[in-house]
mmCIF file of C-alpha atoms in Angstrom:
data_model
loop_
_atom_site.group_PDB
_atom_site.id
_atom_site.type_symbol
_atom_site.label_atom_id
_atom_site.label_comp_id
_atom_site.label_asym_id
_atom_site.label_seq_id
_atom_site.Cartn_x
_atom_site.Cartn_y
_atom_site.Cartn_z
ATOM 1 C CA MET A 28 135.799 141.267 153.068
ATOM 2 C CA ARG A 29 133.617 138.440 154.236
ATOM 3 C CA ARG A 30 130.716 139.822 152.147
ATOM 4 C CA ARG A 31 132.898 139.867 149.014
ATOM 5 C CA ALA A 32 133.895 136.272 149.654
ATOM 6 C CA VAL A 33 130.266 135.202 149.992
ATOM 7 C CA LEU A 34 129.304 137.030 146.777
ATOM 8 C CA ALA A 35 132.242 135.520 144.948
ATOM 9 C CA SER A 36 131.244 132.067 146.157
ATOM 10 C CA ALA A 37 127.633 132.630 145.075
ATOM 11 C CA GLY A 38 128.769 133.866 141.658
ATOM 12 C CA ALA A 39 130.938 130.834 141.140
ATOM 13 C CA THR A 40 128.024 128.589 142.080
ATOM 14 C CA CYS A 41 125.723 130.308 139.553
ATOM 15 C CA LEU A 42 128.380 130.082 136.849
ATOM 16 C CA GLY A 43 128.781 126.401 137.571
ATOM 17 C CA LEU A 44 125.039 125.898 137.286
ATOM 18 C CA ARG A 45 124.938 127.731 133.959
ATOM 19 C CA ARG A 46 127.758 125.579 132.621
ATOM 20 C CA ALA A 47 126.081 122.436 133.891
ATOM 21 C CA THR A 48 122.755 123.288 132.289
ATOM 22 C CA ALA A 49 124.067 124.771 129.010
ATOM 23 C CA ARG A 50 122.869 122.910 125.940
ATOM 24 C CA PRO A 51 125.555 120.953 124.075
ATOM 25 C CA ALA A 52 126.420 122.108 120.581
ATOM 26 C CA PHE A 53 123.965 120.910 117.928
ATOM 27 C CA PRO A 54 123.924 118.159 116.861
ATOM 28 C CA SER A 55 125.106 116.189 119.870
ATOM 29 C CA HIS A 56 123.625 112.819 118.861
ATOM 30 C CA ALA A 57 122.227 110.943 115.874
ATOM 31 C CA LEU A 58 119.588 112.504 113.613
ATOM 32 C CA GLU A 59 116.719 110.945 111.665
ATOM 33 C CA LEU A 60 115.600 111.637 108.111
ATOM 34 C CA ILE A 61 112.000 110.754 107.260
ATOM 35 C CA VAL A 62 111.643 109.656 103.644
ATOM 36 C CA PRO A 63 107.999 109.724 102.435
ATOM 37 C CA PHE A 64 108.533 107.086 99.720
ATOM 38 C CA THR A 65 109.925 103.542 99.509
ATOM 39 C CA PRO A 66 113.661 102.786 99.362
ATOM 40 C CA GLY A 67 113.538 101.762 95.690
ATOM 41 C CA THR A 68 111.964 104.986 94.416
ATOM 42 C CA SER A 69 114.038 107.886 93.141
ATOM 43 C CA VAL A 70 113.262 109.737 96.399
ATOM 44 C CA GLY A 71 114.563 106.770 98.401
ATOM 45 C CA ILE A 72 117.696 106.589 96.252
ATOM 46 C CA ASN A 73 118.139 110.327 96.747
ATOM 47 C CA ALA A 74 118.018 109.862 100.528
ATOM 48 C CA ARG A 75 120.541 107.016 100.576
ATOM 49 C CA LEU A 76 122.990 108.934 98.374
ATOM 50 C CA LEU A 77 122.724 112.067 100.514
ATOM 51 C CA GLN A 78 123.007 110.205 103.842
ATOM 52 C CA PRO A 79 126.798 109.641 104.171
ATOM 53 C CA HIS A 80 127.693 113.124 102.968
ATOM 54 C CA LEU A 81 125.285 114.843 105.353
ATOM 55 C CA GLU A 82 126.578 112.655 108.186
ATOM 56 C CA ARG A 83 130.101 113.835 107.428
ATOM 57 C CA ALA A 84 129.027 117.489 107.263
ATOM 58 C CA LEU A 85 127.091 117.356 110.554
ATOM 59 C CA GLY A 86 129.419 115.005 112.409
ATOM 60 C CA GLN A 87 126.639 112.634 113.485
ATOM 61 C CA LEU A 88 124.845 109.537 112.234
ATOM 62 C CA LEU A 89 121.763 110.095 110.090
ATOM 63 C CA ARG A 90 119.215 107.291 110.279
ATOM 64 C CA LEU A 91 116.687 106.888 107.474
ATOM 65 C CA GLN A 92 113.042 106.197 108.290
ATOM 66 C CA PHE A 93 111.005 105.225 105.239
ATOM 67 C CA ALA A 94 107.411 106.269 105.882
ATOM 68 C CA GLN A 95 105.720 105.684 102.546
ATOM 69 C CA GLY A 96 102.002 105.935 101.883
ATOM 70 C CA ALA A 97 99.328 108.010 100.142
ATOM 71 C CA GLY A 98 101.656 109.670 97.657
ATOM 72 C CA GLY A 99 103.887 111.208 100.296
ATOM 73 C CA ILE A 100 101.132 112.275 102.703
ATOM 74 C CA THR A 101 102.135 109.822 105.454
ATOM 75 C CA GLY A 102 105.793 110.819 105.592
ATOM 76 C CA HIS A 103 105.199 114.548 105.258
ATOM 77 C CA LEU A 104 102.638 114.472 108.065
ATOM 78 C CA LEU A 105 104.938 112.438 110.298
ATOM 79 C CA GLY A 106 107.765 114.886 109.698
ATOM 80 C CA SER A 107 105.640 117.953 110.374
ATOM 81 C CA GLU A 108 104.538 116.530 113.738
ATOM 82 C CA ALA A 109 108.049 115.627 114.960
ATOM 83 C CA ALA A 110 109.673 117.414 117.889
ATOM 84 C CA PRO A 111 110.963 120.812 116.672
ATOM 85 C CA ASP A 112 114.518 120.242 117.890
ATOM 86 C CA GLY A 113 116.271 119.674 114.552
ATOM 87 C CA TYR A 114 116.944 116.000 115.144
ATOM 88 C CA THR A 115 114.153 114.881 112.815
ATOM 89 C CA LEU A 116 114.338 116.093 109.228
ATOM 90 C CA THR A 117 112.039 115.266 106.328
ATOM 91 C CA LEU A 118 113.033 114.785 102.706
ATOM 92 C CA VAL A 119 110.117 116.793 101.367
ATOM 93 C CA SER A 120 109.090 116.470 97.739
ATOM 94 C CA SER A 121 106.840 118.167 95.212
ATOM 95 C CA SER A 122 103.722 116.370 96.480
ATOM 96 C CA LEU A 123 103.842 118.725 99.493
ATOM 97 C CA THR A 124 102.505 121.504 97.243
ATOM 98 C CA THR A 125 99.733 119.451 95.624
ATOM 99 C CA GLN A 126 98.279 117.063 98.208
ATOM 100 C CA PRO A 127 96.850 119.775 100.526
ATOM 101 C CA TRP A 128 94.584 120.986 97.709
ATOM 102 C CA LEU A 129 93.405 117.527 96.677
ATOM 103 C CA ASN A 130 92.481 116.018 100.054
ATOM 104 C CA ARG A 131 90.074 116.707 102.880
ATOM 105 C CA ILE A 132 91.996 114.404 105.211
ATOM 106 C CA SER A 133 94.692 115.776 107.507
ATOM 107 C CA VAL A 134 97.851 116.443 105.506
ATOM 108 C CA ALA A 135 101.040 118.412 106.077
ATOM 109 C CA MET A 136 101.228 121.821 104.453
ATOM 110 C CA PRO A 137 104.192 124.042 103.529
ATOM 111 C CA ALA A 138 103.469 126.302 106.505
ATOM 112 C CA ASP A 139 104.091 123.349 108.833
ATOM 113 C CA PHE A 140 107.799 123.324 107.925
ATOM 114 C CA THR A 141 110.912 125.458 108.020
ATOM 115 C CA PHE A 142 112.904 124.706 104.880
ATOM 116 C CA VAL A 143 116.575 123.829 105.153
ATOM 117 C CA GLY A 144 117.333 123.706 101.433
ATOM 118 C CA GLN A 145 116.669 122.058 98.099
ATOM 119 C CA VAL A 146 118.758 119.042 97.127
ATOM 120 C CA THR A 147 117.766 118.172 93.577
ATOM 121 C CA SER A 148 115.234 119.073 90.886
ATOM 122 C CA LEU A 149 114.425 116.982 87.816
ATOM 123 C CA PRO A 150 112.493 119.055 85.261
ATOM 124 C CA SER A 151 109.586 118.062 83.065
ATOM 125 C CA VAL A 152 110.137 117.996 79.306
ATOM 126 C CA LEU A 153 107.649 118.668 76.486
ATOM 127 C CA LEU A 154 108.354 116.295 73.612
ATOM 128 C CA VAL A 155 107.356 115.482 70.057
ATOM 129 C CA ARG A 156 108.509 112.706 67.737
ATOM 130 C CA ALA A 157 111.698 113.466 65.848
ATOM 131 C CA GLY A 158 109.819 113.439 62.530
ATOM 132 C CA SER A 159 107.010 115.763 63.622
ATOM 133 C CA PRO A 160 106.463 119.061 61.763
ATOM 134 C CA TRP A 161 106.860 121.127 64.958
ATOM 135 C CA ARG A 162 110.442 122.171 65.500
ATOM 136 C CA ALA A 163 109.708 124.845 68.100
ATOM 137 C CA LEU A 164 107.192 125.283 70.893
ATOM 138 C CA ALA A 165 105.634 128.251 69.074
ATOM 139 C CA ASP A 166 104.899 125.963 66.090
ATOM 140 C CA LEU A 167 103.072 123.484 68.311
ATOM 141 C CA VAL A 168 101.083 126.228 70.051
ATOM 142 C CA ALA A 169 100.040 127.677 66.689
ATOM 143 C CA ALA A 170 98.896 124.247 65.483
ATOM 144 C CA LEU A 171 96.931 123.634 68.700
ATOM 145 C CA ARG A 172 95.194 127.001 68.410
ATOM 146 C CA ALA A 173 94.435 126.499 64.734
ATOM 147 C CA SER A 174 92.886 123.077 65.285
ATOM 148 C CA PRO A 175 91.679 122.800 68.896
ATOM 149 C CA GLU A 176 91.214 119.294 70.279
ATOM 150 C CA THR A 177 92.516 117.586 67.143
ATOM 151 C CA LEU A 178 96.101 117.114 68.280
ATOM 152 C CA THR A 179 96.527 114.406 70.882
ATOM 153 C CA THR A 180 98.443 114.072 74.108
ATOM 154 C CA GLY A 181 98.427 111.953 77.255
ATOM 155 C CA THR A 182 98.892 112.626 80.938
ATOM 156 C CA LEU A 183 100.107 110.855 84.069
ATOM 157 C CA VAL A 184 97.736 109.506 86.701
ATOM 158 C CA GLY A 185 98.066 111.145 90.110
ATOM 159 C CA TRP A 186 98.967 114.777 89.436
ATOM 160 C CA TRP A 187 102.700 114.215 89.416
ATOM 161 C CA PRO A 188 104.914 117.059 88.117
ATOM 162 C CA PRO A 189 104.716 116.227 84.376
ATOM 163 C CA ALA A 190 100.899 116.159 84.552
ATOM 164 C CA LEU A 191 100.965 119.480 86.396
ATOM 165 C CA ALA A 192 103.368 120.952 83.838
ATOM 166 C CA LEU A 193 101.013 119.924 81.024
ATOM 167 C CA ALA A 194 97.973 121.369 82.808
ATOM 168 C CA LEU A 195 99.768 124.642 83.551
ATOM 169 C CA PHE A 196 100.992 124.898 79.964
ATOM 170 C CA GLN A 197 97.462 124.339 78.658
ATOM 171 C CA SER A 198 96.152 127.020 80.999
ATOM 172 C CA ARG A 199 98.903 129.561 80.278
ATOM 173 C CA ALA A 200 98.783 129.052 76.509
ATOM 174 C CA ALA A 201 94.965 128.761 76.344
ATOM 175 C CA ILE A 202 95.104 125.523 74.336
ATOM 176 C CA LYS A 203 92.945 122.390 74.456
ATOM 177 C CA PRO A 204 94.607 119.272 73.084
ATOM 178 C CA HIS A 205 92.694 116.004 72.994
ATOM 179 C CA VAL A 206 93.869 113.951 75.987
ATOM 180 C CA VAL A 207 93.447 110.420 74.692
ATOM 181 C CA SER A 208 94.865 108.417 77.582
ATOM 182 C CA SER A 209 96.290 108.467 81.101
ATOM 183 C CA TYR A 210 99.434 106.572 81.986
ATOM 184 C CA TYR A 211 100.774 105.203 85.251
ATOM 185 C CA SER A 212 104.385 105.977 84.400
ATOM 186 C CA GLY A 213 106.372 108.392 82.320
ATOM 187 C CA ALA A 214 107.974 105.459 80.529
ATOM 188 C CA GLU A 215 104.546 104.326 79.263
ATOM 189 C CA LEU A 216 103.763 107.831 78.006
ATOM 190 C CA VAL A 217 107.118 108.107 76.235
ATOM 191 C CA GLU A 218 106.571 104.721 74.578
ATOM 192 C CA ALA A 219 103.117 105.779 73.349
ATOM 193 C CA LEU A 220 104.581 108.992 71.941
ATOM 194 C CA SER A 221 107.427 107.115 70.234
ATOM 195 C CA GLN A 222 104.921 104.742 68.601
ATOM 196 C CA GLY A 223 102.857 107.621 67.177
ATOM 197 C CA GLN A 224 99.875 107.210 69.506
ATOM 198 C CA LEU A 225 100.302 110.805 70.704
ATOM 199 C CA ASP A 226 101.260 114.028 68.939
ATOM 200 C CA PHE A 227 103.106 115.428 71.950
ATOM 201 C CA GLY A 228 103.568 114.751 75.634
ATOM 202 C CA VAL A 229 105.211 115.900 78.858
ATOM 203 C CA ALA A 230 107.339 113.537 80.960
ATOM 204 C CA GLY A 231 110.091 113.692 83.548
ATOM 205 C CA LEU A 232 113.704 114.029 82.467
ATOM 206 C CA ALA A 233 114.664 110.575 83.763
ATOM 207 C CA ASP A 234 111.996 108.936 81.581
ATOM 208 C CA VAL A 235 112.769 110.837 78.383
ATOM 209 C CA SER A 236 116.577 110.790 78.332
ATOM 210 C CA PRO A 237 116.970 107.420 76.510
ATOM 211 C CA SER A 238 114.582 108.426 73.708
ATOM 212 C CA LEU A 239 116.183 111.852 73.365
ATOM 213 C CA ASN A 240 119.658 110.347 73.255
ATOM 214 C CA SER A 241 118.587 107.847 70.575
ATOM 215 C CA GLY A 242 117.058 110.604 68.449
ATOM 216 C CA ALA A 243 113.549 109.134 68.543
ATOM 217 C CA LEU A 244 112.058 112.187 70.238
ATOM 218 C CA ARG A 245 112.735 115.929 70.203
ATOM 219 C CA ALA A 246 112.453 118.253 73.197
ATOM 220 C CA LEU A 247 110.654 121.562 72.568
ATOM 221 C CA ALA A 248 110.771 122.947 76.117
ATOM 222 C CA VAL A 249 111.914 122.040 79.616
ATOM 223 C CA SER A 250 110.546 123.299 82.917
ATOM 224 C CA GLY A 251 113.973 124.175 84.332
ATOM 225 C CA ARG A 252 117.584 124.518 83.269
ATOM 226 C CA THR A 253 119.436 121.186 83.172
ATOM 227 C CA ARG A 254 122.880 120.102 82.035
ATOM 228 C CA ALA A 255 121.254 117.130 80.303
ATOM 229 C CA LEU A 256 119.521 119.431 77.788
ATOM 230 C CA PRO A 257 121.777 122.475 77.474
ATOM 231 C CA ASP A 258 120.327 123.559 74.108
ATOM 232 C CA THR A 259 116.645 123.277 75.070
ATOM 233 C CA GLN A 260 114.982 126.480 76.219
ATOM 234 C CA THR A 261 112.814 126.577 79.308
ATOM 235 C CA PHE A 262 109.083 127.252 79.177
ATOM 236 C CA ARG A 263 109.745 130.529 80.996
ATOM 237 C CA GLU A 264 112.353 131.609 78.444
ATOM 238 C CA LEU A 265 109.779 130.899 75.744
ATOM 239 C CA GLY A 266 107.137 133.038 77.453
ATOM 240 C CA TRP A 267 105.188 130.473 79.502
ATOM 241 C CA ASP A 268 105.445 130.424 83.289
ATOM 242 C CA VAL A 269 105.807 126.668 83.827
ATOM 243 C CA THR A 270 108.514 125.572 86.290
ATOM 244 C CA THR A 271 107.087 122.305 87.637
ATOM 245 C CA ALA A 272 109.710 119.667 88.474
ATOM 246 C CA TRP A 273 110.384 116.605 90.632
ATOM 247 C CA TRP A 274 112.159 118.508 93.404
ATOM 248 C CA ARG A 275 113.361 117.252 96.791
ATOM 249 C CA GLY A 276 114.742 119.087 99.770
ATOM 250 C CA LEU A 277 115.180 119.032 103.533
ATOM 251 C CA ALA A 278 112.784 120.561 106.045
ATOM 252 C CA VAL A 279 112.188 120.545 109.797
ATOM 253 C CA PRO A 280 109.082 121.348 111.884
ATOM 254 C CA VAL A 281 108.221 125.032 111.801
ATOM 255 C CA GLU A 282 109.087 125.835 115.431
ATOM 256 C CA THR A 283 112.666 124.538 115.201
ATOM 257 C CA PRO A 284 115.063 127.129 116.760
ATOM 258 C CA ASN A 285 116.804 129.429 114.275
ATOM 259 C CA GLU A 286 120.318 128.505 115.428
ATOM 260 C CA VAL A 287 119.550 124.837 114.783
ATOM 261 C CA VAL A 288 118.168 125.601 111.326
ATOM 262 C CA TYR A 289 121.301 127.648 110.501
ATOM 263 C CA ARG A 290 123.503 124.692 111.456
ATOM 264 C CA LEU A 291 121.463 122.334 109.284
ATOM 265 C CA ARG A 292 121.563 124.772 106.366
ATOM 266 C CA ALA A 293 125.336 125.022 106.630
ATOM 267 C CA GLY A 294 125.654 121.248 106.848
ATOM 268 C CA LEU A 295 123.490 120.678 103.785
ATOM 269 C CA GLN A 296 125.373 123.275 101.745
ATOM 270 C CA ALA A 297 128.670 121.631 102.673
ATOM 271 C CA ALA A 298 127.344 118.179 101.744
ATOM 272 C CA LEU A 299 126.029 119.359 98.369
ATOM 273 C CA ALA A 300 129.381 120.979 97.558
ATOM 274 C CA SER A 301 131.193 117.664 97.995
ATOM 275 C CA ALA A 302 132.854 116.322 94.844
ATOM 276 C CA GLU A 303 132.064 112.797 96.023
ATOM 277 C CA LEU A 304 128.347 113.603 96.341
ATOM 278 C CA LEU A 305 128.288 115.193 92.888
ATOM 279 C CA ALA A 306 129.837 112.034 91.449
ATOM 280 C CA ASP A 307 127.431 109.760 93.345
ATOM 281 C CA PHE A 308 124.402 111.717 92.139
ATOM 282 C CA ALA A 309 125.597 111.871 88.534
ATOM 283 C CA HIS A 310 126.250 108.113 88.510
ATOM 284 C CA ASN A 311 122.603 107.570 89.496
ATOM 285 C CA GLY A 312 121.123 110.052 87.015
ATOM 286 C CA LEU A 313 120.462 112.760 89.594
ATOM 287 C CA SER A 314 121.471 116.401 89.469
ATOM 288 C CA VAL A 315 122.469 118.586 92.394
ATOM 289 C CA ASP A 316 120.356 121.743 92.376
ATOM 290 C CA PRO A 317 120.951 123.544 95.677
ATOM 291 C CA LEU A 318 118.710 126.301 96.963
ATOM 292 C CA ASP A 319 119.392 127.644 100.449
ATOM 293 C CA GLY A 320 116.557 127.640 102.979
ATOM 294 C CA PRO A 321 114.979 131.088 102.382
ATOM 295 C CA GLU A 322 115.089 130.764 98.577
ATOM 296 C CA PHE A 323 113.777 127.221 98.724
ATOM 297 C CA SER A 324 110.959 128.371 101.011
ATOM 298 C CA ARG A 325 109.918 131.105 98.575
ATOM 299 C CA PHE A 326 109.938 128.587 95.720
ATOM 300 C CA VAL A 327 107.788 126.059 97.616
ATOM 301 C CA LEU A 328 105.248 128.632 98.799
ATOM 302 C CA ASP A 329 104.966 130.136 95.313
ATOM 303 C CA GLU A 330 104.409 126.692 93.777
ATOM 304 C CA TYR A 331 101.830 125.897 96.459
ATOM 305 C CA GLU A 332 99.817 129.002 95.549
ATOM 306 C CA THR A 333 100.202 128.326 91.819
ATOM 307 C CA PHE A 334 98.784 124.827 92.173
ATOM 308 C CA GLY A 335 95.960 126.080 94.386
ATOM 309 C CA ALA A 336 94.899 128.443 91.603
ATOM 310 C CA LEU A 337 95.256 125.695 88.991
ATOM 311 C CA PHE A 338 93.169 123.166 90.935
ATOM 312 C CA THR A 339 90.537 125.820 91.647
ATOM 313 C CA SER A 340 90.257 126.568 87.923
ATOM 314 C CA LEU A 341 89.897 122.840 87.228
ATOM 315 C CA GLY A 342 87.254 122.380 89.933
ATOM 316 C CA LEU A 343 89.539 120.075 91.925
ATOM 317 C CA ASN A 344 90.364 122.258 94.926
ATOM 318 C CA LEU A 345 88.922 120.499 97.963
ATOM 319 C CA ARG A 346 90.353 123.038 100.389
ATOM 320 C CA ALA A 347 89.423 126.375 98.886
ATOM 321 C CA ALA A 348 88.763 127.820 102.316
ATOM 322 C CA LYS A 349 91.798 126.184 103.977
ATOM 323 C CA PRO A 350 94.458 128.711 105.078
ATOM 324 C CA MET A 351 98.057 128.052 104.133
#
């Protein structure tokens, strides 16, 4: 009898210890979201719009840390090196799949993260002037093949998604337009195209919408389905594997526990399903394009490999021997 009492007492003590040391449900305190660009950029706006809805879904405050620099390198690296406990997230963007190939300095790579989910994706659009003779992408391709390097285009400085979309399209279609100028913004490229300085060009959806709505320009292809251009076919639908876009999503350091990642995935999905968030995004010219963690991860890794092959073919790959 006495032995049973001792064992019962010992068991109660162990149970009490387990309860005392059990981890509280995640998240139990405020989280931080690292934003690799400045508050006034579209990425910064994206973060501020998402913030209150993700706070509501997770039941905790979400503090924003703007860590701009080097085209996203600074913020992505900071996020990849955070403690893998789920309390520090990073708003990763498309530069995560390009910068590792273009730099010898230490940069974050897709393999350094576990992906929570995609938030938004703004496609690239191939455009011509409204009065141009090319009414379909096939017409433009035929003209470019018939007269190589006579038709003109421009590109964006810095290997942003529209410049990548143009380079991929050139590679896939085996065409060589005459690149007459480089521009620091999509708005500059669209203006040059509208004024007849270029025969065609590729720019981000946000930059081209005013000219498309006014009828000054015509879209021949888009890199991804968008409600803004419901009648424009995608490059892929037209036979060219070009899906480059200005995407953004959430990620955590790669060793973050699975149960924490599941909770973050559920929280993000709930936030993105909010009618209030949809309205906030639409009011600011942003779409909601959710991909859950595993699908988003496959997309990012596939894009990373695609750009590695592209930069290798262009002689720009500075990390040919660097593992992913």
